[in-house]
């Protein structure tokens, strides 16, 4: 199951909740759904440069794996790494944190192994 953008997800009872509490509620709900249905849930979220642990701390707390996409060519268009992206695995419940460098085939909205055409 995939949620293509987490921020618009709203809890049933929102009155009096801060934005952080709303995000935390959505994350808990998705985590519970994953357990109940015995399936993986992928939730995409747009985060500030601070990364995973600022406003949406619950994303980092509830996630088994948290991956941040870094694109050097967004900051420096003439970068020698233009077209590459780093998938920074910041939290990994199944192994150590690491970074995987991939080729961005963004005209197809996908990333590919650097060794594949």
mmCIF file of N, CA, C and O in Angstrom, residues 83-85 101-104 112-117:
data_model
loop_
_atom_site.group_PDB
_atom_site.id
_atom_site.type_symbol
_atom_site.label_atom_id
_atom_site.label_comp_id
_atom_site.label_asym_id
_atom_site.label_seq_id
_atom_site.Cartn_x
_atom_site.Cartn_y
_atom_site.Cartn_z
ATOM 1 N N UNK A 83 22.319 14.364 -12.359
ATOM 2 C CA UNK A 83 21.632 13.133 -12.770
ATOM 3 C C UNK A 83 21.712 12.026 -11.748
ATOM 4 O O UNK A 83 21.039 11.005 -11.870
ATOM 5 N N UNK A 84 22.517 12.223 -10.713
ATOM 6 C CA UNK A 84 22.618 11.226 -9.648
ATOM 7 C C UNK A 84 21.748 11.650 -8.474
ATOM 8 O O UNK A 84 21.432 12.818 -8.299
ATOM 9 N N UNK A 85 21.400 10.678 -7.675
ATOM 10 C CA UNK A 85 20.690 10.951 -6.431
ATOM 11 C C UNK A 85 21.246 10.020 -5.362
ATOM 12 O O UNK A 85 21.718 8.925 -5.663
ATOM 13 N N UNK A 101 23.835 5.326 -3.984
ATOM 14 C CA UNK A 101 23.836 6.277 -5.093
ATOM 15 C C UNK A 101 23.137 5.641 -6.286
ATOM 16 O O UNK A 101 23.446 4.514 -6.668
ATOM 17 N N UNK A 102 22.183 6.371 -6.849
ATOM 18 C CA UNK A 102 21.391 5.862 -7.971
ATOM 19 C C UNK A 102 21.361 6.904 -9.082
ATOM 20 O O UNK A 102 21.660 8.080 -8.863
ATOM 21 N N UNK A 103 20.991 6.460 -10.267
ATOM 22 C CA UNK A 103 20.815 7.357 -11.409
ATOM 23 C C UNK A 103 19.363 7.819 -11.431
ATOM 24 O O UNK A 103 18.446 7.014 -11.291
ATOM 25 N N UNK A 104 19.175 9.115 -11.601
ATOM 26 C CA UNK A 104 17.813 9.652 -11.659
ATOM 27 C C UNK A 104 17.306 9.658 -13.092
ATOM 28 O O UNK A 104 17.839 10.364 -13.928
ATOM 29 N N UNK A 112 17.349 4.414 -10.867
ATOM 30 C CA UNK A 112 17.858 3.129 -11.364
ATOM 31 C C UNK A 112 19.247 2.890 -10.803
ATOM 32 O O UNK A 112 19.978 3.817 -10.453
ATOM 33 N N UNK A 113 19.625 1.622 -10.794
ATOM 34 C CA UNK A 113 20.969 1.213 -10.392
ATOM 35 C C UNK A 113 21.970 1.933 -11.292
ATOM 36 O O UNK A 113 21.788 2.020 -12.504
ATOM 37 N N UNK A 114 23.045 2.435 -10.706
ATOM 38 C CA UNK A 114 24.052 3.182 -11.490
ATOM 39 C C UNK A 114 24.702 2.309 -12.556
ATOM 40 O O UNK A 114 25.212 2.817 -13.543
ATOM 41 N N UNK A 115 24.706 0.986 -12.360
ATOM 42 C CA UNK A 115 25.362 0.080 -13.303
ATOM 43 C C UNK A 115 24.436 -0.414 -14.416
ATOM 44 O O UNK A 115 24.862 -1.173 -15.279
ATOM 45 N N UNK A 116 23.189 0.009 -14.378
ATOM 46 C CA UNK A 116 22.229 -0.412 -15.406
ATOM 47 C C UNK A 116 22.030 0.722 -16.413
ATOM 48 O O UNK A 116 22.038 1.886 -16.032
ATOM 49 N N UNK A 117 21.815 0.414 -17.675
ATOM 50 C CA UNK A 117 21.586 1.465 -18.679
ATOM 51 C C UNK A 117 20.259 2.183 -18.475
ATOM 52 O O UNK A 117 19.337 1.709 -17.927
#
